[in-house]
Short mmCIF file of C-alpha atoms in Angstrom, two decimals:
data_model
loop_
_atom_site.label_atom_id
_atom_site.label_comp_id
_atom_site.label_asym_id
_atom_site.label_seq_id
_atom_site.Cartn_x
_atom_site.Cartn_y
_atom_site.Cartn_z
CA UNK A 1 0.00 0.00 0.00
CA UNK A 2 2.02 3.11 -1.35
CA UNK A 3 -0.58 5.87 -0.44
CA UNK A 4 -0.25 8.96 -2.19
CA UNK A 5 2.68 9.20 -4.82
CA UNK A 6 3.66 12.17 -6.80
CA UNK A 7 5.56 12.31 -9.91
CA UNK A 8 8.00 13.82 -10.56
CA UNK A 9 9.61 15.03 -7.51
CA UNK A 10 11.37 18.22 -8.62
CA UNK A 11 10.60 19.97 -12.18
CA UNK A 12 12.37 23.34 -13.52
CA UNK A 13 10.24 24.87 -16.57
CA UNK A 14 11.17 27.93 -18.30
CA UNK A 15 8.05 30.91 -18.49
CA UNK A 16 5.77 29.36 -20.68
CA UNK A 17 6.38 25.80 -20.75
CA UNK A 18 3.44 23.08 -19.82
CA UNK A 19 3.41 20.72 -17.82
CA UNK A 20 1.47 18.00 -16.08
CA UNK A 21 1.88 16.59 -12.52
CA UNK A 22 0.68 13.19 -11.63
CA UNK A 23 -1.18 11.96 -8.44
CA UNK A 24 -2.12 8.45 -7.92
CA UNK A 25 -3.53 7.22 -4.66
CA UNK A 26 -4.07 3.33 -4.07
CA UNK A 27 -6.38 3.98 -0.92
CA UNK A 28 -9.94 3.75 -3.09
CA UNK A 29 -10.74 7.23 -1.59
CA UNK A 30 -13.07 8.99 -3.64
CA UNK A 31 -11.86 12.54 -2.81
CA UNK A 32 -8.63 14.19 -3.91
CA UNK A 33 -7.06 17.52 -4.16
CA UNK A 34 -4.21 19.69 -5.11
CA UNK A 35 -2.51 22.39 -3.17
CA UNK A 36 0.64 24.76 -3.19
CA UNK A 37 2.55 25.37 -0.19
CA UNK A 38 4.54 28.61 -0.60
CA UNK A 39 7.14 29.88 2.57
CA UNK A 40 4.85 31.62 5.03
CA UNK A 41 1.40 31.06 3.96
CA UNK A 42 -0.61 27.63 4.44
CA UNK A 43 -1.11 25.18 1.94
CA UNK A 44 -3.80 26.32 -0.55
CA UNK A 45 -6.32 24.64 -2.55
CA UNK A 46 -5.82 24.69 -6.23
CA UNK A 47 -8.54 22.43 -7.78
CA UNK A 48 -10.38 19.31 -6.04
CA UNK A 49 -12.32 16.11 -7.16
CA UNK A 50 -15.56 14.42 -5.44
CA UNK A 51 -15.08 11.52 -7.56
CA UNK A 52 -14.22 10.04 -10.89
CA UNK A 53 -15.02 12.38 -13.96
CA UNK A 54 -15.41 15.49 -11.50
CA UNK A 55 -13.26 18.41 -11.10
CA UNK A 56 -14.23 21.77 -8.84
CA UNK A 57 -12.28 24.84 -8.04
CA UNK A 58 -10.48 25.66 -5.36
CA UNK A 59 -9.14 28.72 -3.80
CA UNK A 60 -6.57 29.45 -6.36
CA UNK A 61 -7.42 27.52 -9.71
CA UNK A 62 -5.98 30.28 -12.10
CA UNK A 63 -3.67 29.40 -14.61
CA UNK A 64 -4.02 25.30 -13.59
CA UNK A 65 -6.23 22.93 -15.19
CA UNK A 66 -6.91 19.06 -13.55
CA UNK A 67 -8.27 16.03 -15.25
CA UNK A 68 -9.85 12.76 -12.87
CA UNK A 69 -10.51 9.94 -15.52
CA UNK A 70 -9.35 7.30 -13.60
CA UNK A 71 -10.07 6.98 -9.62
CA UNK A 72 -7.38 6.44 -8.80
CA UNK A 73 -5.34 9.40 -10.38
CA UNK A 74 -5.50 13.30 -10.36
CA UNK A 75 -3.22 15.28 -12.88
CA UNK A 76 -2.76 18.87 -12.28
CA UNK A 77 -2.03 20.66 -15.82
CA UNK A 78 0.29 23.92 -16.05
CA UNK A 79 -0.28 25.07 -19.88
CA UNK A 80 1.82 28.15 -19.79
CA UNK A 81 3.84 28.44 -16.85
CA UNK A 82 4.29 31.37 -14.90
CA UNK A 83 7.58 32.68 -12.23
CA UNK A 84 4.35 32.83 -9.66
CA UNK A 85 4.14 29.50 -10.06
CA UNK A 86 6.89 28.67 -8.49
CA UNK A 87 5.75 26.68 -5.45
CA UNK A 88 5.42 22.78 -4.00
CA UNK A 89 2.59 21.33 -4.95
CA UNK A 90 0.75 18.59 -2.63
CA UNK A 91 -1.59 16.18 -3.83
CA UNK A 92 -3.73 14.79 -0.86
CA UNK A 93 -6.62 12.18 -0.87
CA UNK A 94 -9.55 11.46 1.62
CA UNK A 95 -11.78 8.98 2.05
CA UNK A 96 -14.79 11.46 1.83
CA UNK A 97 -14.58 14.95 2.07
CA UNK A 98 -18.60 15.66 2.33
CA UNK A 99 -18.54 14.10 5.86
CA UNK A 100 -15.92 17.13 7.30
CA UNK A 101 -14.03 14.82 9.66
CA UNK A 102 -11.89 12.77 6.85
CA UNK A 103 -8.33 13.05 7.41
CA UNK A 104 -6.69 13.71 4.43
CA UNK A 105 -3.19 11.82 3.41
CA UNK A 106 -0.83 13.92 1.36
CA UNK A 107 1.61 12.77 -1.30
CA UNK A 108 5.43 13.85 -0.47
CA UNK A 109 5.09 16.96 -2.71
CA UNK A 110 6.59 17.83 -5.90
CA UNK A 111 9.03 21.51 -6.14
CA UNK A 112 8.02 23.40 -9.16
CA UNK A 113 10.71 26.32 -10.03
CA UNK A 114 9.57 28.44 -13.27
CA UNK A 115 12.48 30.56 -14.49
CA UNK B 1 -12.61 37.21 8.07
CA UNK B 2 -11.96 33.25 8.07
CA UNK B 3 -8.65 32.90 9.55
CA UNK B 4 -6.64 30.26 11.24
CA UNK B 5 -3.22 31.14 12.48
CA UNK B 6 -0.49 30.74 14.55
CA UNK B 7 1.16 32.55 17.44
CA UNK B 8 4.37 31.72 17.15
CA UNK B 9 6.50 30.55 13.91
CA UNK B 10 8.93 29.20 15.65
CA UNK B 11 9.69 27.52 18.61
CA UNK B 12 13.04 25.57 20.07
CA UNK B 13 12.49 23.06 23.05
CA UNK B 14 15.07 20.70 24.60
CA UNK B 15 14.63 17.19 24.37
CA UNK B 16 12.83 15.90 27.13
CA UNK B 17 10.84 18.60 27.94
CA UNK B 18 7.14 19.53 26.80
CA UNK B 19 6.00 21.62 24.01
CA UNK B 20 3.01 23.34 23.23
CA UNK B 21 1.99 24.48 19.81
CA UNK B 22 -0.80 27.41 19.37
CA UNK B 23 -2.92 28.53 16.47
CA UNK B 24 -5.88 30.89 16.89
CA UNK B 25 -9.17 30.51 14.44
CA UNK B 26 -12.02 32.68 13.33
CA UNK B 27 -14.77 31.00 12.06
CA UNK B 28 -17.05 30.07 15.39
CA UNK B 29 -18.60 27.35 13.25
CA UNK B 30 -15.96 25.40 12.36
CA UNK B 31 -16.68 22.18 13.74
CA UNK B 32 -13.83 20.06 13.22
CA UNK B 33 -9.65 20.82 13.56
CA UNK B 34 -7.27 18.60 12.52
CA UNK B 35 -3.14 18.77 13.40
CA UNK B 36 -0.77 17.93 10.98
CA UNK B 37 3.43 17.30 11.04
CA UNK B 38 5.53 17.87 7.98
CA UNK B 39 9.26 16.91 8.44
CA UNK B 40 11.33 18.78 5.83
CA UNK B 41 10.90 17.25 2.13
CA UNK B 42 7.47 15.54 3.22
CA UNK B 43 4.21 15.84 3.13
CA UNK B 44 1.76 16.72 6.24
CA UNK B 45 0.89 13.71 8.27
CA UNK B 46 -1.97 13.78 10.32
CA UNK B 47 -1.15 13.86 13.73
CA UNK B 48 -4.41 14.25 16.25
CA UNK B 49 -8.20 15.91 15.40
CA UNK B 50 -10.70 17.15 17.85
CA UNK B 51 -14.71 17.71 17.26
CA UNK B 52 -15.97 20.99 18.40
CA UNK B 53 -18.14 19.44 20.55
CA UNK B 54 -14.67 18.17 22.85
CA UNK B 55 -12.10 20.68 24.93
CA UNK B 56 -9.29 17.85 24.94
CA UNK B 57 -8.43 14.99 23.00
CA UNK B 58 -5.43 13.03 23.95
CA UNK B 59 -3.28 10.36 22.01
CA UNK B 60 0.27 9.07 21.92
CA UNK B 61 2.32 11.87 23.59
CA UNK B 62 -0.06 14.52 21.55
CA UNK B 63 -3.07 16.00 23.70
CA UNK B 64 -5.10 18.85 21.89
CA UNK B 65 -6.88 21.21 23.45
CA UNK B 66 -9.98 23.07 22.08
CA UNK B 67 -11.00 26.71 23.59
CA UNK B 68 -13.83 27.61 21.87
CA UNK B 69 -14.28 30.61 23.54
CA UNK B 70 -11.29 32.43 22.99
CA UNK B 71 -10.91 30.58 19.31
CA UNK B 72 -7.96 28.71 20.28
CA UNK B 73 -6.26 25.52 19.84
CA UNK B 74 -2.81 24.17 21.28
CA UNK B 75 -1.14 21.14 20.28
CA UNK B 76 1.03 19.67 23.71
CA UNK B 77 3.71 16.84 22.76
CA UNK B 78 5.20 15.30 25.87
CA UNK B 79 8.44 14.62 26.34
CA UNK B 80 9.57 16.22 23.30
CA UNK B 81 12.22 13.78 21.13
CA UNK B 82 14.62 15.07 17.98
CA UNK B 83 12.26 13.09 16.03
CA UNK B 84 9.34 15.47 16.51
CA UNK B 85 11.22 18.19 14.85
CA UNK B 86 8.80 19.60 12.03
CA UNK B 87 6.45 22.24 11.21
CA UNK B 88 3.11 21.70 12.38
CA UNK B 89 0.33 23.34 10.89
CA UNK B 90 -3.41 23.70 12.41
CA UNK B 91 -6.47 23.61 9.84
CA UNK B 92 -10.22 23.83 10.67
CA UNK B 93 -12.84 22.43 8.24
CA UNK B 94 -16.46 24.16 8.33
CA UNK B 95 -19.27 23.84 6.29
CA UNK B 96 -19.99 26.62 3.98
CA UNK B 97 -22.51 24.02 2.05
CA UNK B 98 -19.49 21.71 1.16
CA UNK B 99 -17.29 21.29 3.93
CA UNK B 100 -13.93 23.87 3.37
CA UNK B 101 -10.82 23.05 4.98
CA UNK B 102 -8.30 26.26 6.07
CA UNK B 103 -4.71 25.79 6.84
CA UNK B 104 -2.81 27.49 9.36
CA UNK B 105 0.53 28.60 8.05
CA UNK B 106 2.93 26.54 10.41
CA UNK B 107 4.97 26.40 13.44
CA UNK B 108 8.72 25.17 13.16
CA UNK B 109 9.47 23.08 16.15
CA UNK B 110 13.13 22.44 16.80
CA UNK B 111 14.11 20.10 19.15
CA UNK B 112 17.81 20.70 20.74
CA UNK B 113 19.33 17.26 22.13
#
């Protein structure tokens, strides 16, 4: 049982490159999210998913775009990155989010730099 | 506003001793808080939770405390070991017709043998 895995790890784009980032979670949770973490702030919610085939907003979806076909899997998209992009980026997973008491278990985070 | 934050950023304890983590909250009905470790590198790891409907939760060396009427929560790790050096980070879910979840920007425990 792996959890949450990320790939790839560490990633430097130039301004304007694309890019996707790959979540997979072997847990059968039905909820799953993506966040930044930038130095000082909390982590913040990019886009989520309630389930297979269904994507939502989160608190900072701009310039990010996420696909769920699979379960198991949540890809967060960068078409044309930006230097404010430049962040770690968590992918976590729950069991069910609609409930508001299921812990969520994070992936180990992958470091974005846009030059 | 809807807020959860810390009092202090950082914090240095020697090994042995206890140490108390605080973050302050906003939103009077949140009804669920959740504590989370991240050693350098990882992710967060869920540490301890607490219901609004408790003041104290305790579990393995962890107790959490719940003051809902000041809006604050502390995180207390007993006998504090180099191992528990980490940032910890205090989030509050509430339902805003979906249930919302608000992070807490961190505290950076360091643990001095």
């Amino acid at each position: 049982n792996a959890g949450v895995t990320q790939t790839p790890k560490f990633r430097v784009l130039k301004t304007g490159q694309s890019m996707t980032l790959l979540c997979a979670q072997d847990m059968n949770h039905e909820y799953m999210y993506w966040y930044r973490q930038d130095p000082g702030m909390g982590l913040r919610l990019i886009h989520y998913s309630v389930g297979e085939g269904t994507t939502a907003k989160g608190e900072v979806p701009d310039g990010y775009n996420v696909s769920r076909l699979k379960k198991q899997n949540f890809l967060l998209g960068l078409e044309s990155a930006a230097p404010s992009q430049t962040s770690v980026y968590f992918c976590a997973s729950s069991y069910s989010g609609g409930r508001g008491t299921d812990t969520q278990y994070f992936g180990p985070g992958t470091r974005l730099t846009v030059l | 506003g809807e807020s959860v934050g810390l009092h202090l950023p950082t914090l240095s304890v020697q090994e042995g001793d206890n140490s108390i983590i605080n973050c302050a909250y906003s939103n009077s009905a949140s009804d669920y808080f959740i504590w989370y470790k991240q050693e350098s590198g990882k992710g967060p790891q869920f540490i301890i939770d607490i219901r609004s409907n408790m003041d104290k939760r305790q579990g393995q060396r962890v107790t959490v405390l719940l003051n809902k009427t000041v809006k604050h929560l502390s995180l207390q790790i007993a006998a504090t070991q180099p191992g528990d050096s980490a940032v910890y980070f205090c989030a509050e879910i509430f339902n805003t017709g979906g249930f919302k979840t608000i992070f807490g920007a961190g505290t950076r425990l360091f643990v001095k043998a």
